[in-house]
Short mmCIF file of C-alpha atoms in Angstrom, two decimals:
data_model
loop_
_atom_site.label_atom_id
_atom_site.label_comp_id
_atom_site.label_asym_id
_atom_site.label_seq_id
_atom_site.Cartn_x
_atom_site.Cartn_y
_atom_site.Cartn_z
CA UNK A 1 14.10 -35.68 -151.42
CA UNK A 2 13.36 -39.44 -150.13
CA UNK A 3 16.39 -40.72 -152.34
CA UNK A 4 18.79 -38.23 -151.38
CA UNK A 5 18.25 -39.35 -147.81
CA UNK A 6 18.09 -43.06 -148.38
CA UNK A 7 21.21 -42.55 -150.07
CA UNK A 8 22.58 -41.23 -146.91
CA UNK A 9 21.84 -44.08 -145.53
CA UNK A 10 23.17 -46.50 -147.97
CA UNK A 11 26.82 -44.64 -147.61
CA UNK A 12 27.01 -45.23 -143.91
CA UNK A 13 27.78 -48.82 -143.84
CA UNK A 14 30.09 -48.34 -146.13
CA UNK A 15 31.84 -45.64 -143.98
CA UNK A 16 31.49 -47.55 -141.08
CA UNK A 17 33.21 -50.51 -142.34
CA UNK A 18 36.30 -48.56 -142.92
CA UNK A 19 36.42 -48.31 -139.28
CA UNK A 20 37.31 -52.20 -138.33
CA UNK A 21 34.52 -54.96 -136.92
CA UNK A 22 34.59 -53.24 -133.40
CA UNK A 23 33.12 -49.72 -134.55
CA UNK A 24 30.96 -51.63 -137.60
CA UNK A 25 29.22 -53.59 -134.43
CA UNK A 26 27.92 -51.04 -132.24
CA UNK A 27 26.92 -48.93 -135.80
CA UNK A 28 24.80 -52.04 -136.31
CA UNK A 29 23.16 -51.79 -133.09
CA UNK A 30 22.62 -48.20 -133.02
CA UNK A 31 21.44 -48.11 -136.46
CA UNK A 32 19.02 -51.12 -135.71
CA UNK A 33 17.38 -48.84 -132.49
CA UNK A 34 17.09 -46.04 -134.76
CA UNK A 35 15.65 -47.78 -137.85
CA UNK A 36 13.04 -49.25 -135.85
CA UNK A 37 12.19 -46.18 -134.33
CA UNK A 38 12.27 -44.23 -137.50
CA UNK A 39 8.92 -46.30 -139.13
CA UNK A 40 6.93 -44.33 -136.33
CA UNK A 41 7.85 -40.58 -136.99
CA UNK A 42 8.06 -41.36 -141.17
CA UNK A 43 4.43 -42.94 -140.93
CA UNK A 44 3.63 -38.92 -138.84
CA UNK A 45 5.36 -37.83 -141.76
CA UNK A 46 3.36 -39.69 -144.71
CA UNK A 47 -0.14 -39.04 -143.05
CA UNK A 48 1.09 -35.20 -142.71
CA UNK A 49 2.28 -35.13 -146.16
CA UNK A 50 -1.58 -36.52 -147.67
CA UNK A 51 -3.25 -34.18 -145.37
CA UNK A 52 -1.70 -31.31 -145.78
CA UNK A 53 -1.99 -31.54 -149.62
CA UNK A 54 -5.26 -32.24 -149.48
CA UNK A 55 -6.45 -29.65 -147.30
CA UNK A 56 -4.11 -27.15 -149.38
CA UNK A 57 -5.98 -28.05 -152.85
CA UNK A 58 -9.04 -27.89 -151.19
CA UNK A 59 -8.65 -24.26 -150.26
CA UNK A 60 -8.28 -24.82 -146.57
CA UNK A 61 -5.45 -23.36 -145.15
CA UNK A 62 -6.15 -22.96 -141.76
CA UNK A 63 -6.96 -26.79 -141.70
CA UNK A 64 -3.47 -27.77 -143.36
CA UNK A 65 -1.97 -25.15 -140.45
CA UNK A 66 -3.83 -27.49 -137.62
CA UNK A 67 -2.71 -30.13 -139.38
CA UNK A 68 0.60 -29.03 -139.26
CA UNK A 69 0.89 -28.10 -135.66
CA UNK A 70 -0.96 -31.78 -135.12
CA UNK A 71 1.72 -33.87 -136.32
CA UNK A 72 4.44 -31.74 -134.69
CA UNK A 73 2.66 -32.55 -131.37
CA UNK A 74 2.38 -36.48 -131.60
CA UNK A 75 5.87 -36.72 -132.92
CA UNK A 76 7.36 -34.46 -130.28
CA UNK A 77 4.97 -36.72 -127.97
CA UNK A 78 6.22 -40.05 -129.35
CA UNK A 79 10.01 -38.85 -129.43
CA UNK A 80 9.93 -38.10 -125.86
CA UNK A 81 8.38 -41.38 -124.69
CA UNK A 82 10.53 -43.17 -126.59
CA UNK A 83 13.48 -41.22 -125.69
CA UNK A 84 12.67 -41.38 -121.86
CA UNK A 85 12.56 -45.17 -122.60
CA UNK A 86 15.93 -45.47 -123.83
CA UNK A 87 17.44 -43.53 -121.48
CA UNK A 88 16.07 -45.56 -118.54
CA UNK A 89 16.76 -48.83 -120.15
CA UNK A 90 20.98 -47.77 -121.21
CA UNK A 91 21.85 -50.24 -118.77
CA UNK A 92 19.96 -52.94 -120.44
CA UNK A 93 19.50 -52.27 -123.72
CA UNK A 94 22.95 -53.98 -124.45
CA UNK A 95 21.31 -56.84 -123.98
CA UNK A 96 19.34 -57.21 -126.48
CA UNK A 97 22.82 -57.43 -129.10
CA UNK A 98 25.59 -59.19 -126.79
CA UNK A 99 26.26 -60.56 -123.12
CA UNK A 100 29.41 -59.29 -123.33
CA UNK A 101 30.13 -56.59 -120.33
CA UNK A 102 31.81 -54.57 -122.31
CA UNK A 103 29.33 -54.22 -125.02
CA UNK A 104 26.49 -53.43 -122.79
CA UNK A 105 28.64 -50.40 -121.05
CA UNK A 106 29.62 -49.11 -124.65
CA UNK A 107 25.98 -48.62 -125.26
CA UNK A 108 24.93 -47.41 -122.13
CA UNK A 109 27.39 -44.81 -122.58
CA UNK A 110 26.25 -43.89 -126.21
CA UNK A 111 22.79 -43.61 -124.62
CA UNK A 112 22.61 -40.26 -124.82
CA UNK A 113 23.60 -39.66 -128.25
CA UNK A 114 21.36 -42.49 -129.23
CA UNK A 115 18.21 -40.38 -127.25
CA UNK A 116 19.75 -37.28 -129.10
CA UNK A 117 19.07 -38.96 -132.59
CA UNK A 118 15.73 -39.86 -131.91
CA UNK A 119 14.59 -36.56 -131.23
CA UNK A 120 16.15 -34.90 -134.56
CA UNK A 121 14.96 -38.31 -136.44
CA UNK A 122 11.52 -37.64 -135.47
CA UNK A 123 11.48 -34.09 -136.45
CA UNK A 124 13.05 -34.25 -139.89
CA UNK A 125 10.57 -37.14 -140.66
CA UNK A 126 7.59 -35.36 -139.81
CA UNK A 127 8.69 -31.80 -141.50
CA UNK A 128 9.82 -33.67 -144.36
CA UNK A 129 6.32 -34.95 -144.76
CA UNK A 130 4.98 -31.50 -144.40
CA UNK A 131 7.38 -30.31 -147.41
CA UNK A 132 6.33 -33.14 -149.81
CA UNK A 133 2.90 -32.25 -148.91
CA UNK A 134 3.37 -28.66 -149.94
CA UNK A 135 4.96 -29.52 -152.67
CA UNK A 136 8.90 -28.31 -151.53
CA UNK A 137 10.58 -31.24 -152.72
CA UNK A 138 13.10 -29.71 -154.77
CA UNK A 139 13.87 -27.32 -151.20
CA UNK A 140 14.11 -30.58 -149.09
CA UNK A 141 16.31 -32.18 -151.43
CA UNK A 142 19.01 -29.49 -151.45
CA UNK A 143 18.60 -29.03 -147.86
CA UNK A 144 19.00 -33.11 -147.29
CA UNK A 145 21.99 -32.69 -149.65
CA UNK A 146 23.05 -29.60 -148.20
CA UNK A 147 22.93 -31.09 -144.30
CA UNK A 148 23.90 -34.88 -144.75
CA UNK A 149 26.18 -34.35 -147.93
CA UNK A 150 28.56 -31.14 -147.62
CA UNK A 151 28.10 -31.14 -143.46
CA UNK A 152 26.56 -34.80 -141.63
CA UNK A 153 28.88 -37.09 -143.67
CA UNK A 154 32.11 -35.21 -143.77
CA UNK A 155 31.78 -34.02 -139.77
CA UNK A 156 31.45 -38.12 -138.83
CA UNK A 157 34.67 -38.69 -141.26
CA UNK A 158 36.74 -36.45 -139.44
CA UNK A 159 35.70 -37.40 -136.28
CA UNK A 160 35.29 -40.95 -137.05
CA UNK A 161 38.73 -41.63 -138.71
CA UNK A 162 40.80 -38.78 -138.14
CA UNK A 163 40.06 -38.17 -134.49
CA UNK A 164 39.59 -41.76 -133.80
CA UNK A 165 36.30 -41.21 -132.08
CA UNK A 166 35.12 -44.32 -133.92
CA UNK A 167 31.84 -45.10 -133.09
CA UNK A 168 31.06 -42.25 -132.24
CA UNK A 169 32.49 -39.99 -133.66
CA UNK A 170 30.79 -41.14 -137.36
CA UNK A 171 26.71 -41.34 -134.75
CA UNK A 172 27.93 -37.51 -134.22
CA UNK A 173 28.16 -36.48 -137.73
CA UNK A 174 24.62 -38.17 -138.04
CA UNK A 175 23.05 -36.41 -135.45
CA UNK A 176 24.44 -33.29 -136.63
CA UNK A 177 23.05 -33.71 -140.06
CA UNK A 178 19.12 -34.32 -138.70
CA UNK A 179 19.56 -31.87 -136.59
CA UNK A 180 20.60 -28.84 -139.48
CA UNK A 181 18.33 -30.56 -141.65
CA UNK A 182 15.54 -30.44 -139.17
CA UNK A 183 16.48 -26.83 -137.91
CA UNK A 184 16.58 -25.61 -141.84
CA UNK A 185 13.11 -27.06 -142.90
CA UNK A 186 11.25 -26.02 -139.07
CA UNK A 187 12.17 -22.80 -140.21
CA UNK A 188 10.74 -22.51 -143.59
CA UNK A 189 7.15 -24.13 -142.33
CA UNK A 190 7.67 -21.93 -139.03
CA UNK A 191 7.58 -19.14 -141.89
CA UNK A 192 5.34 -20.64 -144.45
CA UNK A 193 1.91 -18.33 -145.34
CA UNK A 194 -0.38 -20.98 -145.75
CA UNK A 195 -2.96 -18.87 -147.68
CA UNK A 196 -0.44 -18.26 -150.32
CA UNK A 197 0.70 -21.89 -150.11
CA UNK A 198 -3.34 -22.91 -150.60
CA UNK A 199 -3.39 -20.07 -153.87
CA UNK A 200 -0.03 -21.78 -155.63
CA UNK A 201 -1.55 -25.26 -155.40
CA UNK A 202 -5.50 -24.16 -156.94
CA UNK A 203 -3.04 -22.87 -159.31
CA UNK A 204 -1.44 -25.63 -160.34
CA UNK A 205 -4.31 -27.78 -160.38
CA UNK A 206 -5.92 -25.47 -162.55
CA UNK A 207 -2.43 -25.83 -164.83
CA UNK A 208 -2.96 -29.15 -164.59
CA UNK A 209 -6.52 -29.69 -165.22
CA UNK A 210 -5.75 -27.30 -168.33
CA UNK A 211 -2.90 -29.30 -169.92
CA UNK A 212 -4.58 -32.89 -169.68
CA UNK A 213 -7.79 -31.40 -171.66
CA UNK A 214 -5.09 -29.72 -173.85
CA UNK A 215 -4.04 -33.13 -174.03
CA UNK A 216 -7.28 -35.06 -175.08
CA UNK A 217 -8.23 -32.33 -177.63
#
């Protein structure tokens, strides 16, 4: 599930460089804004993912449910703070990569987009931490696939390269990729019965705990 998405990531400098130095430049900056931002909603993601496992082995699933609707709230918090943030600094924020005039309007007018990706970046990384937690890895990784791979990916192509959109055309097809991603797995946990989820995992425990004595007999 982690790898499929890190390998999303690894392909997009390679599309972007297709595009010439002018659209590989502001990828680099925009990447670079939401890279840093990323490390707060994954960390959301990795507490979620321990505590929601733990609370499901233990038999408590109205704990991993609060736990659940916990996370959701400090990384729809965070997002918007941080979204707010950007938004009031566009003008600015161009700044921080080039003095160029040009540069710092490009940005300001991406902006937007920029906020957009935030906000679906936050989500997938925290509900991706609640999968791994319940032990859906093998659902997020054909949703990541699924989103990124056969929809994200091929959307910013087409509107990258074909409709010359550049820039931002290939942040599009990223944004559009969190955000089915994001919509697909909110809707499974939305839907999740966490008393059957806290069952399946005593159960395989119990599995577990059987086949290592099987294996030291």
């Amino acid at each position: 599930m982690v790898v499929a998405r890190g390998a999303h990531f690894a392909i997009r400098p390679t599309t972007q460089s297709k595009a010439g130095n002018f659209c590989s430049f502001y990828m680099v900056c925009f990447l670079t804004i939401s890279t840093l931002h990323f490390t707060v909603p994954y960390g959301f993601g990795a507490a979620a993912s321990v505590r929601v496992s733990n609370e499901l082995g233990a038999g408590n699933p109205q704990a991993a449910r609060v736990a659940v609707w916990a996370v959701m709230f400090l990384a729809i918090t965070e997002t918007v703070i941080v979204s707010i943030t950007l938004f009031c600094c566009r003008h600015i924020l161009g700044r921080a990569y080039s003095n160029e005039k040009s540069v710092v309007e490009y940005i300001a007018v991406m902006a937007p987009l920029i906020c957009l990706s935030t906000v679906t970046d936050s989500l997938q990384a925290v509900i991706s931490g609640i999968a791994r937690g319940c032990g859906w890895q093998h659902i997020g990784a054909y949703v990541n696939l699924g989103a990124f791979y056969l929809l994200g990916i091929p959307v910013a192509v087409v509107l990258g390269f074909i409709l010359h959109l550049k820039a931002k055309g290939l942040w599009i097809g990223i944004v559009i990729g969190s955000t089915v991603q994001s919509t697909i797995l909110s809707l499974i946990t939305g839907f999740t019965n966490w008393q059957k989820q806290a069952t399946k995992a005593k159960e395989r425990m119990s599995e577990r705990k059987t086949s290592v004595d099987n294996e030291q007999d």
